[in-house]
Short mmCIF file of C-alpha atoms in Angstrom, two decimals:
data_model
loop_
_atom_site.label_atom_id
_atom_site.label_comp_id
_atom_site.label_asym_id
_atom_site.label_seq_id
_atom_site.Cartn_x
_atom_site.Cartn_y
_atom_site.Cartn_z
CA UNK O 30 36.38 46.95 -137.36
CA UNK O 31 39.77 47.52 -135.70
CA UNK O 32 43.18 47.34 -137.38
CA UNK O 33 46.78 46.89 -136.28
CA UNK O 34 50.25 46.87 -137.80
CA UNK O 35 52.04 43.52 -137.80
CA UNK O 36 55.83 43.15 -138.02
CA UNK O 37 56.43 41.36 -141.33
CA UNK O 38 60.11 41.26 -142.38
CA UNK O 39 63.45 43.06 -142.28
CA UNK O 40 64.80 45.03 -145.25
CA UNK O 41 68.34 46.33 -145.80
CA UNK O 42 69.91 48.77 -148.25
CA UNK O 43 73.73 48.67 -148.57
CA UNK O 44 75.70 51.89 -148.01
CA UNK O 45 78.99 52.87 -149.60
CA UNK O 46 82.01 54.13 -147.67
CA UNK O 47 81.06 57.84 -147.87
CA UNK O 48 77.33 57.55 -147.18
CA UNK O 49 76.00 58.01 -143.67
CA UNK O 50 72.99 56.16 -142.29
CA UNK O 51 72.16 59.41 -140.46
CA UNK O 52 70.39 61.90 -142.74
CA UNK O 53 67.46 64.33 -142.74
CA UNK O 54 65.71 63.75 -146.07
CA UNK O 55 64.27 60.59 -147.67
CA UNK O 56 61.58 59.79 -150.23
CA UNK O 57 59.95 56.78 -151.82
CA UNK O 58 58.77 57.34 -155.42
CA UNK O 59 56.19 54.70 -156.30
CA UNK O 60 56.01 55.74 -159.97
CA UNK O 61 59.73 54.98 -160.42
CA UNK O 62 59.95 52.25 -157.78
CA UNK O 63 62.91 53.95 -156.14
CA UNK O 64 63.91 54.88 -152.61
CA UNK O 65 66.19 57.90 -152.28
CA UNK O 66 67.78 59.89 -149.50
CA UNK O 67 70.02 62.94 -149.15
CA UNK O 68 73.39 62.39 -147.45
CA UNK O 69 76.63 64.42 -147.60
CA UNK O 70 75.18 66.60 -150.42
CA UNK O 71 74.42 63.55 -152.53
CA UNK O 72 71.07 62.04 -153.40
CA UNK O 73 71.39 58.26 -153.31
CA UNK O 74 68.78 56.47 -155.43
CA UNK O 75 68.03 52.78 -154.87
CA UNK O 76 66.01 50.26 -156.82
CA UNK O 77 63.61 49.19 -154.06
CA UNK O 78 63.00 45.64 -155.29
CA UNK O 79 66.65 44.86 -155.95
CA UNK O 80 67.86 46.82 -152.86
CA UNK O 81 70.66 48.15 -155.07
CA UNK O 82 72.13 51.63 -155.59
CA UNK O 83 71.39 52.82 -159.13
CA UNK O 84 72.47 56.48 -159.00
CA UNK O 85 74.30 58.99 -156.79
CA UNK O 86 73.68 62.63 -157.67
CA UNK O 87 76.06 65.32 -156.41
CA UNK O 88 74.24 68.44 -155.22
CA UNK O 89 75.95 71.83 -155.67
CA UNK O 90 74.17 73.69 -152.89
CA UNK O 91 75.05 75.29 -149.58
CA UNK O 92 72.47 73.47 -147.45
CA UNK O 93 70.11 71.23 -149.47
CA UNK O 94 67.43 70.52 -146.89
CA UNK O 95 64.45 69.05 -148.74
CA UNK O 96 63.85 67.56 -152.16
CA UNK O 97 61.57 65.50 -154.38
CA UNK O 98 62.33 63.30 -157.38
CA UNK O 99 59.65 64.29 -159.92
CA UNK O 100 61.09 62.02 -162.60
CA UNK O 101 64.49 60.82 -163.79
CA UNK O 102 65.34 64.23 -165.26
CA UNK O 103 63.69 66.60 -162.78
CA UNK O 104 64.66 66.81 -159.12
CA UNK O 105 63.44 69.73 -157.03
CA UNK O 106 65.68 70.82 -154.14
CA UNK O 107 65.18 73.57 -151.57
CA UNK O 108 68.36 75.12 -150.19
CA UNK O 109 67.65 76.37 -146.67
CA UNK O 110 70.68 78.68 -146.44
CA UNK O 111 70.50 80.19 -149.91
CA UNK O 112 66.68 80.41 -149.86
CA UNK O 113 66.44 78.91 -153.32
CA UNK O 114 64.42 76.32 -155.21
CA UNK O 115 66.79 74.51 -157.57
CA UNK O 116 65.92 72.02 -160.31
CA UNK O 117 68.50 69.34 -161.14
CA UNK O 118 68.63 66.52 -163.63
CA UNK O 119 69.71 63.00 -162.64
CA UNK O 120 73.33 63.76 -163.62
CA UNK O 121 73.64 66.62 -161.14
CA UNK O 122 73.28 69.44 -163.66
CA UNK O 123 71.34 72.54 -162.57
CA UNK O 124 68.46 73.14 -164.99
CA UNK O 125 66.94 76.15 -163.24
CA UNK O 126 67.16 78.11 -160.00
CA UNK O 127 64.63 80.39 -158.28
CA UNK O 128 65.08 82.85 -155.42
CA UNK O 129 62.48 82.32 -152.70
CA UNK O 130 62.25 85.93 -151.58
CA UNK O 131 60.21 86.02 -148.35
CA UNK O 132 57.09 88.16 -148.14
CA UNK O 133 56.40 87.53 -144.47
CA UNK O 134 58.60 88.03 -141.41
CA UNK O 135 58.99 84.37 -140.44
CA UNK O 136 59.25 82.64 -143.82
CA UNK O 137 58.63 78.89 -143.54
CA UNK O 138 61.42 77.10 -145.42
CA UNK O 139 61.82 73.38 -144.66
CA UNK O 140 64.98 72.51 -142.73
CA UNK O 141 64.49 68.79 -143.47
CA UNK O 142 62.11 66.51 -145.36
CA UNK O 143 59.34 65.61 -142.95
CA UNK O 144 56.76 66.95 -145.39
CA UNK O 145 56.67 66.47 -149.16
CA UNK O 146 57.40 69.01 -151.86
CA UNK O 147 54.43 68.80 -154.23
CA UNK O 148 54.52 69.92 -157.87
CA UNK O 149 51.13 70.26 -159.56
CA UNK O 150 50.20 72.37 -162.60
CA UNK O 151 53.40 74.38 -162.35
CA UNK O 152 52.82 75.21 -158.65
CA UNK O 153 55.29 73.96 -156.04
CA UNK O 154 53.89 73.53 -152.52
CA UNK O 155 56.08 72.95 -149.49
CA UNK O 156 55.92 73.20 -145.69
CA UNK O 157 58.40 74.63 -143.27
CA UNK O 158 59.04 76.04 -139.85
CA UNK O 159 61.46 78.27 -137.98
CA UNK O 160 62.82 77.15 -134.64
CA UNK O 161 62.08 79.40 -131.70
CA UNK O 162 59.18 81.24 -130.15
CA UNK O 163 58.49 84.88 -131.03
CA UNK O 164 56.25 87.21 -129.07
CA UNK O 165 55.25 89.19 -132.17
CA UNK O 166 54.20 86.23 -134.34
CA UNK O 167 50.59 85.98 -135.45
CA UNK O 168 48.47 84.33 -138.10
CA UNK O 169 49.72 86.75 -140.76
CA UNK O 170 53.51 86.80 -140.31
CA UNK O 171 54.23 83.15 -139.48
CA UNK O 172 52.42 80.77 -141.80
CA UNK O 173 53.54 77.23 -142.55
CA UNK O 174 52.40 76.44 -146.12
CA UNK O 175 54.12 78.02 -149.13
CA UNK O 176 53.22 77.91 -152.82
CA UNK O 177 55.59 79.02 -155.58
CA UNK O 178 54.57 79.51 -159.20
CA UNK O 179 57.40 78.33 -161.47
CA UNK O 180 56.21 80.51 -164.37
CA UNK O 181 55.33 83.81 -162.67
CA UNK O 182 57.65 83.24 -159.67
CA UNK O 183 54.89 84.47 -157.36
CA UNK O 184 55.15 83.22 -153.79
CA UNK O 185 52.19 82.91 -151.40
CA UNK O 186 51.66 81.69 -147.84
CA UNK O 187 48.77 79.88 -146.17
CA UNK O 188 47.76 78.32 -142.85
CA UNK O 189 49.17 79.63 -139.57
CA UNK O 190 50.22 77.47 -136.62
CA UNK O 191 47.25 76.16 -134.64
CA UNK O 192 46.01 78.07 -131.60
CA UNK O 193 47.90 75.86 -129.12
CA UNK O 194 51.09 77.57 -130.30
CA UNK O 195 50.05 80.85 -128.75
CA UNK O 196 51.72 79.29 -125.70
CA UNK O 197 55.48 78.81 -125.37
CA UNK O 198 56.53 75.31 -126.49
CA UNK O 199 60.25 76.00 -126.44
CA UNK O 200 60.55 76.11 -130.21
CA UNK O 201 62.72 73.51 -131.90
CA UNK O 202 61.15 70.09 -132.38
CA UNK O 203 57.75 71.26 -131.17
CA UNK O 204 57.69 73.69 -134.12
CA UNK O 205 58.35 71.16 -136.87
CA UNK O 206 55.54 70.80 -139.41
CA UNK O 207 54.63 67.27 -140.51
CA UNK O 208 52.36 66.81 -143.50
CA UNK O 209 51.53 64.42 -146.32
CA UNK O 210 49.61 64.69 -149.56
CA UNK O 211 46.66 62.72 -150.93
CA UNK O 212 47.11 63.21 -154.67
CA UNK O 213 43.74 61.72 -155.62
CA UNK O 214 41.83 64.25 -153.47
CA UNK O 215 44.38 67.07 -153.81
CA UNK O 216 44.41 67.14 -150.03
CA UNK O 217 47.22 68.06 -147.62
CA UNK O 218 47.09 66.57 -144.11
CA UNK O 219 49.02 68.28 -141.29
CA UNK O 220 50.19 67.02 -137.90
CA UNK O 221 51.38 69.48 -135.24
CA UNK O 222 53.70 67.98 -132.59
CA UNK O 223 51.88 69.65 -129.69
CA UNK O 224 48.29 68.85 -130.65
CA UNK O 225 45.99 65.81 -130.60
CA UNK O 226 44.15 67.10 -133.67
CA UNK O 227 45.22 66.95 -137.30
CA UNK O 228 44.18 69.32 -140.08
CA UNK O 229 43.32 68.88 -143.75
CA UNK O 230 43.85 71.61 -146.34
CA UNK O 231 42.44 71.34 -149.85
CA UNK O 232 44.96 72.15 -152.58
CA UNK O 233 42.82 74.62 -154.53
CA UNK O 234 40.42 76.27 -152.08
CA UNK O 235 42.78 76.05 -149.06
CA UNK O 236 39.73 75.03 -147.04
CA UNK O 237 40.74 73.77 -143.58
CA UNK O 238 39.11 70.98 -141.52
CA UNK O 239 40.07 69.62 -138.11
CA UNK O 240 39.90 66.01 -136.84
CA UNK O 241 40.77 64.38 -133.52
CA UNK O 242 43.67 61.94 -134.00
CA UNK O 243 45.08 61.50 -130.52
CA UNK O 244 47.03 58.48 -129.30
CA UNK O 245 45.74 56.27 -126.48
CA UNK O 246 49.26 56.50 -125.05
CA UNK O 247 49.18 60.30 -124.75
CA UNK O 248 47.00 61.93 -122.11
CA UNK O 249 48.22 65.50 -122.66
CA UNK O 250 51.08 67.65 -123.92
CA UNK O 251 52.47 70.50 -121.84
CA UNK O 252 53.85 73.89 -122.86
CA UNK O 253 56.51 75.86 -120.99
CA UNK O 254 55.00 78.27 -118.48
CA UNK O 255 57.21 81.22 -119.34
CA UNK O 256 57.19 84.28 -121.57
CA UNK O 257 58.27 84.01 -125.20
CA UNK O 258 60.44 87.08 -124.58
CA UNK O 259 62.82 85.05 -122.40
CA UNK O 260 65.51 83.15 -124.39
CA UNK O 261 65.69 79.38 -123.80
CA UNK O 262 68.92 77.42 -124.18
CA UNK O 263 69.09 74.33 -126.39
CA UNK O 264 69.43 71.87 -123.53
CA UNK O 265 66.21 73.07 -121.89
CA UNK O 266 64.34 72.90 -125.22
CA UNK O 267 65.44 69.32 -125.82
CA UNK O 268 64.73 68.27 -122.23
CA UNK O 269 61.21 69.70 -122.43
CA UNK O 270 60.59 67.86 -125.70
CA UNK O 271 62.01 64.50 -124.56
CA UNK O 272 60.21 64.48 -121.21
CA UNK O 273 56.89 65.41 -122.78
CA UNK O 274 54.64 63.58 -125.25
CA UNK O 275 54.48 64.74 -128.87
CA UNK O 276 53.34 63.79 -132.38
CA UNK O 277 55.37 63.65 -135.56
CA UNK O 278 54.86 62.19 -139.04
CA UNK O 279 51.51 61.81 -140.76
CA UNK O 280 51.65 59.44 -143.76
CA UNK O 281 49.00 58.64 -146.34
CA UNK O 282 48.87 55.00 -147.47
CA UNK O 283 47.14 55.20 -150.84
CA UNK O 284 47.29 51.41 -151.31
CA UNK O 285 45.06 50.82 -148.30
CA UNK O 286 43.42 54.28 -148.18
CA UNK O 287 44.42 54.93 -144.57
CA UNK O 288 46.62 57.39 -142.70
CA UNK O 289 49.29 56.67 -140.12
CA UNK O 290 50.08 59.24 -137.44
CA UNK O 291 53.20 58.79 -135.34
CA UNK O 292 52.87 59.47 -131.60
CA UNK O 293 56.08 59.96 -129.60
CA UNK O 294 56.00 58.77 -125.98
CA UNK O 295 57.84 60.82 -123.35
CA UNK O 296 61.14 59.45 -122.12
CA UNK O 297 64.00 60.18 -119.71
CA UNK O 298 66.46 62.86 -120.76
CA UNK O 299 70.10 62.09 -120.12
CA UNK O 300 71.75 64.69 -122.33
CA UNK O 301 71.51 65.74 -125.98
CA UNK O 302 73.45 62.84 -127.62
CA UNK O 303 71.53 59.63 -128.12
CA UNK O 304 68.09 60.42 -126.72
CA UNK O 305 65.12 58.77 -128.36
CA UNK O 306 61.40 58.34 -127.78
CA UNK O 307 59.35 55.20 -128.28
CA UNK O 308 56.63 55.56 -130.92
CA UNK O 309 53.08 54.35 -131.41
CA UNK O 310 51.22 54.48 -134.75
CA UNK O 311 47.64 55.78 -134.80
CA UNK O 312 45.69 54.36 -137.78
CA UNK O 313 42.98 56.52 -139.38
CA UNK O 314 40.52 55.65 -142.15
CA UNK O 315 39.73 57.85 -145.14
CA UNK O 316 37.26 59.87 -143.02
CA UNK O 317 39.97 60.46 -140.40
CA UNK O 318 38.34 58.23 -137.82
CA UNK O 319 40.68 56.26 -135.55
CA UNK O 320 40.47 52.56 -136.47
CA UNK O 321 43.44 51.23 -134.53
CA UNK O 322 46.80 51.87 -132.92
CA UNK O 323 50.00 49.83 -132.65
CA UNK O 324 52.85 50.42 -130.22
CA UNK O 325 56.20 50.02 -132.02
CA UNK O 326 58.93 50.84 -129.47
CA UNK O 327 62.11 52.82 -130.11
CA UNK O 328 63.06 53.08 -133.82
CA UNK O 329 66.30 54.41 -135.30
CA UNK O 330 67.40 57.94 -134.38
CA UNK O 331 66.45 59.41 -137.77
CA UNK O 332 62.97 57.88 -137.81
CA UNK O 333 61.24 61.25 -138.32
CA UNK O 334 62.84 61.56 -141.75
CA UNK O 335 63.18 57.92 -142.77
CA UNK O 336 59.69 56.39 -142.31
CA UNK O 337 57.93 55.69 -145.61
CA UNK O 338 55.01 53.80 -147.15
CA UNK O 339 54.79 51.78 -150.34
CA UNK O 340 52.64 48.98 -151.76
CA UNK O 341 54.15 46.51 -149.31
CA UNK O 342 53.36 48.45 -146.14
CA UNK O 343 54.80 50.87 -143.59
CA UNK O 344 58.60 50.94 -143.30
CA UNK O 345 60.08 51.99 -139.95
CA UNK O 346 63.87 52.41 -139.66
CA UNK O 347 65.78 50.25 -137.20
CA UNK O 348 69.21 50.63 -135.65
CA UNK O 349 71.57 50.84 -138.62
CA UNK O 350 75.34 51.09 -139.03
CA UNK O 351 77.88 52.44 -141.52
CA UNK O 352 77.31 49.51 -143.88
CA UNK O 353 73.54 49.18 -144.20
CA UNK O 354 70.29 51.09 -143.81
CA UNK O 355 67.86 48.79 -141.97
CA UNK O 356 64.06 48.73 -141.89
CA UNK O 357 61.22 46.74 -140.40
CA UNK O 358 58.19 46.31 -142.66
CA UNK O 359 54.80 46.54 -140.94
CA UNK O 360 51.66 45.26 -142.64
CA UNK O 361 48.13 46.54 -141.94
CA UNK O 362 45.88 43.71 -140.68
CA UNK O 363 42.43 43.34 -139.18
CA UNK O 364 42.83 42.93 -135.43
#
C-alpha cells in the first residue's frame, strides 16, 4: 500500500511587533498542546488550538541555540557560545546551570534546533555539529550524539559521522545533524544531509542500524574533490550545497506510526541572500521501509527549523511576514 501527503488547510499564528518570523528553534509539545519557538532571546509559547500567544519567556543567555519545554516549570536550553545547559522556569528564572566541558576535540553542541533535546531518567541527550572539514577528525574525536547526566554531571559522546564524510563536503549545511526520537521504543533516528541512508540508535544500548531512505528525486549527492586542508570560503560552501541534492529533517509521527524524511532538491545559486531548495517528503513505515513520497515545492526559508508534526498532521512553513507565522497542514492518505 502506498501513501501520500495531501494539502489540507492553512494555519496562522500572530506575531507581535518584536518577534521575527525568521528563527532557528521551534518545538511542538503534544503533552501541553503548545507550539513554541525561540526568537530574539525569547521563547514564544502558543496555544495551538486557539492560535494565541500564552507566554513569552525572556532568556538570559549569550547564544541560546536549542531548547525543549519539558513542562510549564522546566525548560532546558543549550547556550552554544557559553557551552552551558541551563534550566529555566516559565517566568524566565534560572533554576540551574551546567558547564558542558568538552572531552573530545570537536565537541558537538547544537547551533540550532533541528534535533530534539531529550530528557529521560535524569539523562539529557542532544545532537550537534561543527561547521567545517578537518583533516584530523576521526570516529573518536568528532562524534555527534552527547549525553549529560544531570546528577553526576558526566558527559559522554556516541556515534561518529557516517563514512561518506571521510570526503570533503564543504562543511556548513552538509554537516548539520538531523534526528528525531521515538519515545515508545527509546529510539533515535538520524538523517545525514549527504547520505541516502538513515540510522537508528537505541537509547540504552546505543546499538546502530542502517536503512535505505533515499528520495526518488535524488540520484546522487556529490562531495568536493579537494583536500580538507585547503580552506573554503562561505560562498563556495553555499554554492556547492544549493547546486547539489541533500537531505534534512527526519520526523517521527507517533499518531500514524510513520517517519517523514525531507529531501532537498538542487537549485540555481544566485548569491547567499534568498536562496532556497524545493523539498520532497519521503514516507517510511515503522520498519523504515519507503511507503510513499510527496513533492511539496519551495517552503519558507526557515523550513529546516520550523517543520513539525502533531495529531493533525505534518506542518510545513509557508512564506510568512512580520505579522504572522504561516503553515500548510499536510495529511497522510492512502494513495
